[in-house]
Tab-separated table of N, CA and C in Angstrom:
chain	number	residue	atom	x	y	z
A	1396	MET	N	3.227	-0.633	11.599
A	1396	MET	CA	2.396	-0.025	10.570
A	1396	MET	C	2.973	-0.339	9.200
A	1397	SER	N	2.162	-0.752	8.298
A	1397	SER	CA	2.576	-1.072	6.942
A	1397	SER	C	2.705	0.206	6.116
A	1398	ASN	N	3.641	0.198	5.173
A	1398	ASN	CA	3.821	1.347	4.291
A	1398	ASN	C	3.053	1.176	2.992
A	1399	LYS	N	2.238	0.156	2.908
A	1399	LYS	CA	1.486	-0.107	1.686
A	1399	LYS	C	0.042	0.333	1.863
A	1400	ILE	N	-0.541	0.851	0.794
A	1400	ILE	CA	-1.971	1.138	0.780
A	1400	ILE	C	-2.538	0.582	-0.517
A	1401	THR	N	-3.816	0.431	-0.532
A	1401	THR	CA	-4.476	-0.070	-1.734
A	1401	THR	C	-4.800	1.100	-2.659
A	1402	ILE	N	-5.111	0.803	-3.890
A	1402	ILE	CA	-5.528	1.828	-4.847
A	1402	ILE	C	-6.780	2.523	-4.340
A	1403	ALA	N	-7.698	1.762	-3.735
A	1403	ALA	CA	-8.938	2.348	-3.197
A	1403	ALA	C	-8.607	3.361	-2.098
A	1404	ASP	N	-7.642	3.009	-1.226
A	1404	ASP	CA	-7.233	3.948	-0.185
A	1404	ASP	C	-6.604	5.198	-0.773
A	1405	LEU	N	-5.797	5.042	-1.834
A	1405	LEU	CA	-5.181	6.193	-2.482
A	1405	LEU	C	-6.252	7.113	-3.061
A	1406	ARG	N	-7.266	6.542	-3.680
A	1406	ARG	CA	-8.352	7.354	-4.232
A	1406	ARG	C	-9.100	8.093	-3.126
A	1407	LYS	N	-9.304	7.428	-1.987
A	1407	LYS	CA	-9.952	8.085	-0.850
A	1407	LYS	C	-9.096	9.245	-0.344
A	1408	LEU	N	-7.787	9.012	-0.286
A	1408	LEU	CA	-6.894	10.080	0.162
A	1408	LEU	C	-6.946	11.270	-0.792
A	1409	GLN	N	-6.958	10.985	-2.087
A	1409	GLN	CA	-7.032	12.060	-3.071
A	1409	GLN	C	-8.341	12.815	-2.947
A	1410	ALA	N	-9.405	12.124	-2.556
A	1410	ALA	CA	-10.703	12.765	-2.405
A	1410	ALA	C	-10.864	13.396	-1.023
A	1411	GLY	N	-9.848	13.252	-0.168
A	1411	GLY	CA	-9.903	13.860	1.153
A	1411	GLY	C	-10.558	12.985	2.199
A	1412	GLN	N	-10.822	11.710	1.876
A	1412	GLN	CA	-11.420	10.790	2.838
A	1412	GLN	C	-10.316	9.998	3.514
A	1413	LYS	N	-10.619	9.394	4.643
A	1413	LYS	CA	-9.640	8.577	5.347
A	1413	LYS	C	-9.670	7.162	4.789
A	1414	GLY	N	-8.487	6.628	4.504
A	1414	GLY	CA	-8.357	5.244	4.073
A	1414	GLY	C	-8.082	4.363	5.278
A	1415	SER	N	-7.938	3.065	5.049
A	1415	SER	CA	-7.704	2.158	6.158
A	1415	SER	C	-6.266	2.235	6.650
A	1416	GLU	N	-5.343	2.657	5.798
A	1416	GLU	CA	-3.952	2.789	6.190
A	1416	GLU	C	-3.405	4.105	5.649
A	1417	LYS	N	-2.445	4.643	6.339
A	1417	LYS	CA	-1.811	5.870	5.862
A	1417	LYS	C	-0.682	5.509	4.910
A	1418	PRO	N	-0.495	6.282	3.832
A	1418	PRO	CA	0.591	6.006	2.900
A	1418	PRO	C	1.921	6.471	3.467
A	1419	LYS	N	2.979	5.912	2.947
A	1419	LYS	CA	4.308	6.386	3.280
A	1419	LYS	C	4.615	7.540	2.334
A	1420	LYS	N	4.833	8.718	2.882
A	1420	LYS	CA	5.145	9.871	2.046
A	1420	LYS	C	6.622	9.870	1.716
A	1421	VAL	N	6.940	10.093	0.458
A	1421	VAL	CA	8.323	10.249	0.060
A	1421	VAL	C	8.727	11.699	0.281
A	1422	HIS	N	7.777	12.631	0.137
A	1422	HIS	CA	8.005	14.056	0.375
A	1422	HIS	C	7.120	14.500	1.525
A	1423	SER	N	7.557	15.538	2.223
A	1423	SER	CA	6.699	16.111	3.255
A	1423	SER	C	6.576	17.604	3.002
A	1424	ASN	N	6.260	18.387	4.034
A	1424	ASN	CA	6.136	19.843	3.933
A	1424	ASN	C	4.906	20.252	3.129
A	1425	ASP	N	3.775	19.627	3.415
A	1425	ASP	CA	2.533	19.989	2.737
A	1425	ASP	C	1.748	20.950	3.621
A	1426	LYS	N	2.390	22.091	3.929
A	1426	LYS	CA	1.789	23.097	4.800
A	1426	LYS	C	0.503	23.621	4.177
A	1427	LYS	N	-0.520	23.792	5.003
A	1427	LYS	CA	-1.830	24.243	4.527
A	1427	LYS	C	-1.775	25.711	4.120
A	1428	VAL	N	-2.174	25.993	2.897
A	1428	VAL	CA	-2.244	27.362	2.389
A	1428	VAL	C	-3.632	27.550	1.796
A	1429	ASP	N	-4.308	28.618	2.168
A	1429	ASP	CA	-5.646	28.893	1.648
A	1429	ASP	C	-5.534	29.793	0.420
A	1430	TYR	N	-5.335	29.167	-0.744
A	1430	TYR	CA	-5.189	29.936	-1.980
A	1430	TYR	C	-6.485	30.633	-2.375
A	1431	TRP	N	-7.632	30.097	-1.945
A	1431	TRP	CA	-8.902	30.754	-2.251
A	1431	TRP	C	-8.964	32.110	-1.561
A	1432	ALA	N	-8.541	32.157	-0.308
A	1432	ALA	CA	-8.517	33.439	0.420
A	1432	ALA	C	-7.486	34.375	-0.188
A	1433	ILE	N	-6.336	33.839	-0.561
A	1433	ILE	CA	-5.288	34.666	-1.170
A	1433	ILE	C	-5.785	35.258	-2.487
A	1434	CYS	N	-6.446	34.441	-3.308
A	1434	CYS	CA	-6.941	34.907	-4.613
A	1434	CYS	C	-8.116	35.868	-4.483
A	1435	ALA	N	-8.764	35.894	-3.322
A	1435	ALA	CA	-9.878	36.825	-3.113
A	1435	ALA	C	-9.390	38.251	-2.872
A	1436	ASP	N	-8.109	38.414	-2.593
A	1436	ASP	CA	-7.541	39.744	-2.351
A	1436	ASP	C	-7.670	40.587	-3.619
A	1437	PRO	N	-8.137	41.835	-3.501
A	1437	PRO	CA	-8.325	42.676	-4.695
A	1437	PRO	C	-7.023	43.144	-5.347
A	1438	LYS	N	-5.857	42.833	-4.749
A	1438	LYS	CA	-4.599	43.289	-5.355
A	1438	LYS	C	-4.255	42.550	-6.653
A	1439	TRP	N	-4.852	41.372	-6.879
A	1439	TRP	CA	-4.598	40.636	-8.118
A	1439	TRP	C	-5.385	41.304	-9.225
A	1440	LYS	N	-4.722	41.586	-10.339
A	1440	LYS	CA	-5.348	42.421	-11.354
A	1440	LYS	C	-4.816	42.104	-12.736
A	1441	VAL	N	-5.430	42.771	-13.697
A	1441	VAL	CA	-4.924	42.761	-15.063
A	1441	VAL	C	-4.654	44.203	-15.436
A	1442	GLU	N	-3.486	44.440	-16.020
A	1442	GLU	CA	-3.128	45.764	-16.527
A	1442	GLU	C	-2.724	45.621	-17.978
A	1443	THR	N	-3.084	46.608	-18.772
A	1443	THR	CA	-2.747	46.573	-20.189
A	1443	THR	C	-1.662	47.596	-20.477
A	1444	SER	N	-0.640	47.120	-21.192
A	1444	SER	CA	0.473	47.986	-21.569
A	1444	SER	C	0.789	47.720	-23.037
A	1445	PHE	N	0.704	48.755	-23.860
A	1445	PHE	CA	0.948	48.633	-25.303
A	1445	PHE	C	0.064	47.556	-25.924
A	1446	GLY	N	-1.175	47.466	-25.458
A	1446	GLY	CA	-2.133	46.517	-26.006
A	1446	GLY	C	-1.963	45.089	-25.522
A	1447	ILE	N	-1.051	44.843	-24.581
A	1447	ILE	CA	-0.812	43.492	-24.061
A	1447	ILE	C	-1.351	43.413	-22.634
A	1448	ALA	N	-2.194	42.417	-22.376
A	1448	ALA	CA	-2.749	42.225	-21.034
A	1448	ALA	C	-1.729	41.484	-20.172
A	1449	ASN	N	-1.430	42.053	-19.005
A	1449	ASN	CA	-0.519	41.447	-18.033
A	1449	ASN	C	-1.326	41.110	-16.784
A	1450	TYR	N	-1.401	39.823	-16.469
A	1450	TYR	CA	-2.199	39.333	-15.354
A	1450	TYR	C	-1.298	39.069	-14.152
A	1451	THR	N	-1.702	39.560	-12.985
A	1451	THR	CA	-0.934	39.374	-11.759
A	1451	THR	C	-1.617	38.326	-10.895
A	1452	PHE	N	-0.838	37.304	-10.511
A	1452	PHE	CA	-1.334	36.184	-9.722
A	1452	PHE	C	-0.447	35.954	-8.503
A	1453	PRO	N	-0.982	35.247	-7.493
A	1453	PRO	CA	-0.139	34.884	-6.357
A	1453	PRO	C	0.952	33.896	-6.772
A	1454	VAL	N	2.026	33.878	-6.021
A	1454	VAL	CA	3.139	32.962	-6.290
A	1454	VAL	C	2.663	31.525	-6.100
A	1455	PRO	N	2.938	30.665	-7.076
A	1455	PRO	CA	2.521	29.265	-6.939
A	1455	PRO	C	3.433	28.509	-5.989
A	1456	PRO	N	2.966	27.359	-5.517
A	1456	PRO	CA	3.863	26.516	-4.736
A	1456	PRO	C	5.012	26.056	-5.628
A	1457	SER	N	6.130	25.772	-5.025
A	1457	SER	CA	7.278	25.269	-5.772
A	1457	SER	C	6.957	23.896	-6.348
A	1458	ALA	N	7.646	23.530	-7.414
A	1458	ALA	CA	7.483	22.184	-7.978
A	1458	ALA	C	7.825	21.130	-6.932
A	1459	ASN	N	8.696	21.469	-5.979
A	1459	ASN	CA	9.041	20.537	-4.903
A	1459	ASN	C	7.838	20.255	-3.995
A	1460	GLU	N	6.879	21.163	-3.946
A	1460	GLU	CA	5.677	20.984	-3.132
A	1460	GLU	C	4.476	20.558	-3.978
A	1461	TYR	N	4.664	20.493	-5.270
A	1461	TYR	CA	3.573	20.288	-6.211
A	1461	TYR	C	3.116	18.835	-6.293
A	1462	TRP	N	4.067	17.921	-6.233
A	1462	TRP	CA	3.767	16.508	-6.385
A	1462	TRP	C	3.963	15.794	-5.059
A	1463	ARG	N	3.202	14.738	-4.834
A	1463	ARG	CA	3.363	13.873	-3.673
A	1463	ARG	C	3.523	12.454	-4.181
A	1464	SER	N	4.472	11.749	-3.598
A	1464	SER	CA	4.727	10.366	-3.985
A	1464	SER	C	4.329	9.440	-2.854
A	1465	PHE	N	3.683	8.338	-3.209
A	1465	PHE	CA	3.256	7.337	-2.247
A	1465	PHE	C	3.671	5.972	-2.770
A	1466	VAL	N	3.975	5.070	-1.847
A	1466	VAL	CA	4.246	3.692	-2.221
A	1466	VAL	C	2.930	2.928	-2.104
A	1467	VAL	N	2.477	2.358	-3.232
A	1467	VAL	CA	1.234	1.595	-3.267
A	1467	VAL	C	1.548	0.260	-3.922
A	1468	ASN	N	1.334	-0.816	-3.173
A	1468	ASN	CA	1.615	-2.155	-3.698
A	1468	ASN	C	3.035	-2.243	-4.266
A	1469	ASN	N	3.991	-1.712	-3.513
A	1469	ASN	CA	5.416	-1.718	-3.872
A	1469	ASN	C	5.737	-0.910	-5.127
A	1470	LYS	N	4.855	-0.008	-5.527
A	1470	LYS	CA	5.106	0.874	-6.664
A	1470	LYS	C	4.937	2.313	-6.201
A	1471	VAL	N	5.744	3.195	-6.737
A	1471	VAL	CA	5.626	4.608	-6.386
A	1471	VAL	C	4.556	5.234	-7.268
A	1472	ARG	N	3.591	5.881	-6.631
A	1472	ARG	CA	2.533	6.610	-7.330
A	1472	ARG	C	2.753	8.092	-7.067
A	1473	VAL	N	2.653	8.885	-8.102
A	1473	VAL	CA	2.846	10.323	-7.972
A	1473	VAL	C	1.519	11.012	-8.260
A	1474	VAL	N	1.088	11.873	-7.345
A	1474	VAL	CA	-0.178	12.587	-7.488
A	1474	VAL	C	0.044	14.060	-7.168
A	1475	LEU	N	-0.882	14.882	-7.614
A	1475	LEU	CA	-0.839	16.293	-7.239
A	1475	LEU	C	-1.060	16.434	-5.741
A	1476	SER	N	-0.314	17.330	-5.123
A	1476	SER	CA	-0.521	17.596	-3.699
A	1476	SER	C	-1.807	18.388	-3.505
A	1477	ALA	N	-2.306	18.401	-2.294
A	1477	ALA	CA	-3.497	19.199	-1.972
A	1477	ALA	C	-3.214	20.673	-2.242
A	1478	LYS	N	-2.000	21.105	-1.956
A	1478	LYS	CA	-1.610	22.496	-2.186
A	1478	LYS	C	-1.672	22.823	-3.679
A	1479	ALA	N	-1.199	21.909	-4.508
A	1479	ALA	CA	-1.208	22.122	-5.956
A	1479	ALA	C	-2.637	22.192	-6.496
A	1480	LYS	N	-3.485	21.286	-6.047
A	1480	LYS	CA	-4.880	21.292	-6.498
A	1480	LYS	C	-5.564	22.594	-6.106
A	1481	SER	N	-5.344	23.013	-4.869
A	1481	SER	CA	-5.950	24.251	-4.379
A	1481	SER	C	-5.471	25.445	-5.198
A	1482	TYR	N	-4.169	25.502	-5.466
A	1482	TYR	CA	-3.614	26.625	-6.244
A	1482	TYR	C	-4.215	26.643	-7.647
A	1483	LYS	N	-4.208	25.497	-8.321
A	1483	LYS	CA	-4.717	25.434	-9.690
A	1483	LYS	C	-6.170	25.900	-9.769
A	1484	GLU	N	-6.999	25.416	-8.854
A	1484	GLU	CA	-8.417	25.773	-8.869
A	1484	GLU	C	-8.629	27.258	-8.555
A	1485	ALA	N	-7.937	27.748	-7.535
A	1485	ALA	CA	-8.116	29.148	-7.125
A	1485	ALA	C	-7.606	30.111	-8.187
A	1486	VAL	N	-6.469	29.797	-8.802
A	1486	VAL	CA	-5.907	30.686	-9.824
A	1486	VAL	C	-6.741	30.630	-11.102
A	1487	ALA	N	-7.242	29.471	-11.465
A	1487	ALA	CA	-8.120	29.377	-12.642
A	1487	ALA	C	-9.365	30.236	-12.430
A	1488	ASP	N	-9.934	30.163	-11.225
A	1488	ASP	CA	-11.100	30.990	-10.899
A	1488	ASP	C	-10.747	32.474	-10.952
A	1489	LEU	N	-9.600	32.841	-10.389
A	1489	LEU	CA	-9.151	34.240	-10.413
A	1489	LEU	C	-8.953	34.713	-11.859
A	1490	ALA	N	-8.318	33.892	-12.691
A	1490	ALA	CA	-8.079	34.259	-14.095
A	1490	ALA	C	-9.397	34.518	-14.823
A	1491	ARG	N	-10.392	33.695	-14.550
A	1491	ARG	CA	-11.709	33.914	-15.171
A	1491	ARG	C	-12.339	35.214	-14.679
A	1492	ARG	N	-12.202	35.499	-13.382
A	1492	ARG	CA	-12.740	36.749	-12.835
A	1492	ARG	C	-12.025	37.969	-13.430
A	1493	LEU	N	-10.750	37.799	-13.791
A	1493	LEU	CA	-9.996	38.883	-14.423
A	1493	LEU	C	-10.265	38.939	-15.931
A	1494	LYS	N	-11.193	38.118	-16.391
A	1494	LYS	CA	-11.622	38.089	-17.799
A	1494	LYS	C	-10.531	37.581	-18.742
A	1495	MET	N	-9.683	36.686	-18.230
A	1495	MET	CA	-8.680	36.062	-19.089
A	1495	MET	C	-9.409	35.094	-20.014
A	1496	LEU	N	-9.181	35.225	-21.304
A	1496	LEU	CA	-9.830	34.366	-22.292
A	1496	LEU	C	-8.798	33.433	-22.912
A	1497	PRO	N	-9.141	32.166	-23.109
A	1497	PRO	CA	-8.169	31.235	-23.680
A	1497	PRO	C	-7.936	31.471	-25.167
A	1498	VAL	N	-6.683	31.353	-25.567
A	1498	VAL	CA	-6.337	31.355	-26.989
A	1498	VAL	C	-6.622	29.938	-27.467
A	1499	LYS	N	-7.534	29.807	-28.419
A	1499	LYS	CA	-7.976	28.471	-28.812
A	1499	LYS	C	-7.364	27.964	-30.120
A	1500	THR	N	-7.096	28.835	-31.059
A	1500	THR	CA	-6.730	28.360	-32.390
A	1500	THR	C	-5.288	28.619	-32.789
A	1501	HIS	N	-4.508	29.283	-31.953
A	1501	HIS	CA	-3.130	29.612	-32.308
A	1501	HIS	C	-2.153	29.035	-31.284
A	1502	ASN	N	-0.909	28.929	-31.704
A	1502	ASN	CA	0.152	28.675	-30.748
A	1502	ASN	C	0.325	29.941	-29.918
A	1503	VAL	N	0.938	29.807	-28.734
A	1503	VAL	CA	1.080	30.966	-27.862
A	1503	VAL	C	2.517	31.132	-27.377
A	1504	ALA	N	2.841	32.389	-27.063
A	1504	ALA	CA	4.080	32.745	-26.378
A	1504	ALA	C	3.678	33.242	-24.997
A	1505	VAL	N	4.338	32.744	-23.964
A	1505	VAL	CA	4.015	33.110	-22.587
A	1505	VAL	C	5.204	33.854	-21.987
A	1506	THR	N	4.933	35.004	-21.393
A	1506	THR	CA	5.953	35.757	-20.671
A	1506	THR	C	5.601	35.708	-19.189
A	1507	ILE	N	6.583	35.315	-18.376
A	1507	ILE	CA	6.385	35.175	-16.937
A	1507	ILE	C	7.423	36.022	-16.210
A	1508	HIS	N	6.953	36.894	-15.335
A	1508	HIS	CA	7.828	37.630	-14.425
A	1508	HIS	C	7.509	37.152	-13.024
A	1509	TYR	N	8.487	36.511	-12.383
A	1509	TYR	CA	8.326	35.948	-11.042
A	1509	TYR	C	9.010	36.874	-10.047
A	1510	PHE	N	8.218	37.523	-9.212
A	1510	PHE	CA	8.730	38.396	-8.157
A	1510	PHE	C	8.685	37.587	-6.865
A	1511	ARG	N	9.828	37.189	-6.369
A	1511	ARG	CA	9.841	36.327	-5.185
A	1511	ARG	C	9.933	37.150	-3.900
A	1512	ASN	N	9.313	36.622	-2.838
A	1512	ASN	CA	9.265	37.278	-1.537
A	1512	ASN	C	10.609	37.309	-0.834
A	1513	GLN	N	11.384	36.263	-1.049
A	1513	GLN	CA	12.661	36.133	-0.361
A	1513	GLN	C	13.689	35.586	-1.323
A	1514	ALA	N	14.938	35.621	-0.915
A	1514	ALA	CA	16.029	35.206	-1.792
A	1514	ALA	C	16.147	33.682	-1.850
A	1515	SER	N	15.047	33.026	-2.116
A	1515	SER	CA	15.045	31.585	-2.366
A	1515	SER	C	13.855	31.292	-3.262
A	1516	GLY	N	13.947	30.204	-3.964
A	1516	GLY	CA	12.876	29.836	-4.894
A	1516	GLY	C	13.365	29.942	-6.321
A	1517	ASP	N	13.454	28.788	-6.966
A	1517	ASP	CA	13.952	28.740	-8.335
A	1517	ASP	C	12.875	29.105	-9.331
A	1518	LEU	N	13.264	29.831	-10.344
A	1518	LEU	CA	12.357	30.240	-11.409
A	1518	LEU	C	11.749	29.026	-12.107
A	1519	ASP	N	12.583	28.051	-12.458
A	1519	ASP	CA	12.080	26.902	-13.215
A	1519	ASP	C	11.085	26.070	-12.419
A	1520	ASN	N	11.183	26.081	-11.087
A	1520	ASN	CA	10.226	25.339	-10.266
A	1520	ASN	C	8.848	25.988	-10.258
A	1521	ARG	N	8.757	27.245	-10.624
A	1521	ARG	CA	7.464	27.945	-10.628
A	1521	ARG	C	6.790	27.905	-11.994
A	1522	ILE	N	7.590	27.783	-13.057
A	1522	ILE	CA	7.039	27.846	-14.418
A	1522	ILE	C	6.033	26.722	-14.669
A	1523	LYS	N	6.407	25.480	-14.392
A	1523	LYS	CA	5.528	24.337	-14.667
A	1523	LYS	C	4.225	24.455	-13.880
A	1524	VAL	N	4.339	24.841	-12.625
A	1524	VAL	CA	3.153	24.972	-11.775
A	1524	VAL	C	2.208	26.028	-12.344
A	1525	MET	N	2.751	27.172	-12.736
A	1525	MET	CA	1.925	28.258	-13.276
A	1525	MET	C	1.301	27.853	-14.611
A	1526	MET	N	2.075	27.195	-15.447
A	1526	MET	CA	1.554	26.764	-16.749
A	1526	MET	C	0.412	25.755	-16.567
A	1527	ASP	N	0.548	24.848	-15.616
A	1527	ASP	CA	-0.524	23.891	-15.336
A	1527	ASP	C	-1.788	24.603	-14.865
A	1528	ALA	N	-1.607	25.627	-14.037
A	1528	ALA	CA	-2.762	26.371	-13.516
A	1528	ALA	C	-3.501	27.110	-14.633
A	1529	LEU	N	-2.780	27.507	-15.677
A	1529	LEU	CA	-3.393	28.296	-16.756
A	1529	LEU	C	-3.946	27.450	-17.899
A	1530	ARG	N	-3.646	26.137	-17.878
A	1530	ARG	CA	-4.172	25.265	-18.933
A	1530	ARG	C	-5.693	25.256	-18.849
A	1531	GLY	N	-6.347	25.510	-19.968
A	1531	GLY	CA	-7.800	25.571	-20.006
A	1531	GLY	C	-8.346	26.953	-19.712
A	1532	VAL	N	-7.482	27.862	-19.281
A	1532	VAL	CA	-7.899	29.229	-18.959
A	1532	VAL	C	-7.241	30.229	-19.899
A	1533	ALA	N	-5.916	30.156	-20.044
A	1533	ALA	CA	-5.192	31.069	-20.933
A	1533	ALA	C	-4.976	30.451	-22.314
A	1534	PHE	N	-4.919	29.148	-22.349
A	1534	PHE	CA	-4.770	28.387	-23.591
A	1534	PHE	C	-5.426	27.037	-23.344
A	1535	ASP	N	-5.822	26.363	-24.412
A	1535	ASP	CA	-6.540	25.101	-24.253
A	1535	ASP	C	-5.625	23.935	-23.896
A	1536	ASP	N	-4.432	23.915	-24.482
A	1536	ASP	CA	-3.572	22.750	-24.336
A	1536	ASP	C	-2.114	23.186	-24.264
A	1537	ASP	N	-1.315	22.447	-23.504
A	1537	ASP	CA	0.122	22.734	-23.399
A	1537	ASP	C	0.810	22.736	-24.764
A	1538	LYS	N	0.286	21.948	-25.682
A	1538	LYS	CA	0.907	21.844	-27.010
A	1538	LYS	C	0.928	23.175	-27.743
A	1539	GLN	N	0.049	24.091	-27.349
A	1539	GLN	CA	-0.001	25.409	-27.989
A	1539	GLN	C	1.179	26.295	-27.591
A	1540	VAL	N	1.818	26.002	-26.464
A	1540	VAL	CA	2.905	26.845	-25.959
A	1540	VAL	C	4.180	26.517	-26.725
A	1541	VAL	N	4.605	27.466	-27.560
A	1541	VAL	CA	5.808	27.265	-28.364
A	1541	VAL	C	6.951	28.191	-27.930
A	1542	GLU	N	6.665	29.136	-27.048
A	1542	GLU	CA	7.664	30.086	-26.563
A	1542	GLU	C	7.374	30.422	-25.117
A	1543	ILE	N	8.426	30.409	-24.291
A	1543	ILE	CA	8.299	30.868	-22.910
A	1543	ILE	C	9.452	31.819	-22.618
A	1544	HIS	N	9.107	32.997	-22.123
A	1544	HIS	CA	10.104	33.972	-21.667
A	1544	HIS	C	9.865	34.150	-20.174
A	1545	ALA	N	10.903	33.915	-19.379
A	1545	ALA	CA	10.712	34.005	-17.933
A	1545	ALA	C	11.890	34.739	-17.295
A	1546	ARG	N	11.559	35.492	-16.252
A	1546	ARG	CA	12.582	36.246	-15.536
A	1546	ARG	C	12.197	36.320	-14.063
A	1547	ARG	N	13.209	36.249	-13.205
A	1547	ARG	CA	12.998	36.303	-11.767
A	1547	ARG	C	13.488	37.639	-11.223
A	1548	PHE	N	12.697	38.188	-10.294
A	1548	PHE	CA	13.046	39.427	-9.606
A	1548	PHE	C	12.872	39.205	-8.107
A	1549	ASP	N	13.513	40.021	-7.298
A	1549	ASP	CA	13.296	39.991	-5.853
A	1549	ASP	C	12.452	41.192	-5.475
A	1550	ASP	N	11.410	40.952	-4.679
A	1550	ASP	CA	10.541	42.030	-4.195
A	1550	ASP	C	10.013	41.601	-2.836
A	1551	LYS	N	10.841	41.779	-1.821
A	1551	LYS	CA	10.534	41.302	-0.467
A	1551	LYS	C	9.156	41.784	-0.010
A	1552	GLY	N	8.352	40.831	0.416
A	1552	GLY	CA	7.031	41.145	0.933
A	1552	GLY	C	5.958	41.357	-0.115
A	1553	ASN	N	6.315	41.245	-1.397
A	1553	ASN	CA	5.329	41.484	-2.458
A	1553	ASN	C	5.475	40.431	-3.560
A	1554	GLY	N	5.505	39.158	-3.163
A	1554	GLY	CA	5.644	38.077	-4.128
A	1554	GLY	C	4.444	38.002	-5.051
A	1555	ARG	N	4.727	37.715	-6.324
A	1555	ARG	CA	3.658	37.614	-7.308
A	1555	ARG	C	4.224	37.067	-8.615
A	1556	ILE	N	3.325	36.682	-9.490
A	1556	ILE	CA	3.680	36.248	-10.836
A	1556	ILE	C	2.896	37.125	-11.784
A	1557	VAL	N	3.569	37.728	-12.754
A	1557	VAL	CA	2.897	38.534	-13.780
A	1557	VAL	C	3.062	37.783	-15.102
A	1558	ILE	N	1.938	37.534	-15.770
A	1558	ILE	CA	1.934	36.698	-16.970
A	1558	ILE	C	1.219	37.391	-18.110
A	1559	SER	N	1.767	37.226	-19.289
A	1559	SER	CA	1.040	37.606	-20.506
A	1559	SER	C	1.103	36.419	-21.455
A	1560	VAL	N	0.013	36.225	-22.201
A	1560	VAL	CA	-0.090	35.138	-23.160
A	1560	VAL	C	-0.516	35.750	-24.480
A	1561	LEU	N	0.314	35.526	-25.513
A	1561	LEU	CA	0.033	36.105	-26.823
A	1561	LEU	C	-0.007	35.038	-27.888
A	1562	PRO	N	-0.945	35.152	-28.827
A	1562	PRO	CA	-0.939	34.221	-29.971
A	1562	PRO	C	0.274	34.514	-30.851
A	1563	VAL	N	0.857	33.479	-31.420
A	1563	VAL	CA	2.001	33.673	-32.343
A	1563	VAL	C	1.710	33.015	-33.674
């Protein structure tokens, strides 16, 4: 079996179709997670404290699970994993249902509280994934983010991300 695929095959794979050859994965562990079902749970909410809206979202996949690398024509191509695409779409939909409105004209400061289910999972691996999911929903462009405050907590069995976005 060849480890090479064509660009057309890569596009088919990204679209969920079968290509003529399977790519060689540089990373594995793309376990199927139904983020749409997770985001449908009524426990995700927005709470206001001192006039600041705090949005609660499911824990994103780690940055280690976010990207997939394939060798195409002897070059490494990096694409979003299926898990990452699913998370971004489901969380964007959830944010809209929670009435999160994008800050359009100001720079923003983002506060992230990451409550992890177990004693593993790096804070920095979750920040990029969460910020990507909120682009176009909480703010229009990454360039608007001029401040990030992040903190990790342990809360076994109750993993979540709590986010606030404020104009600065």
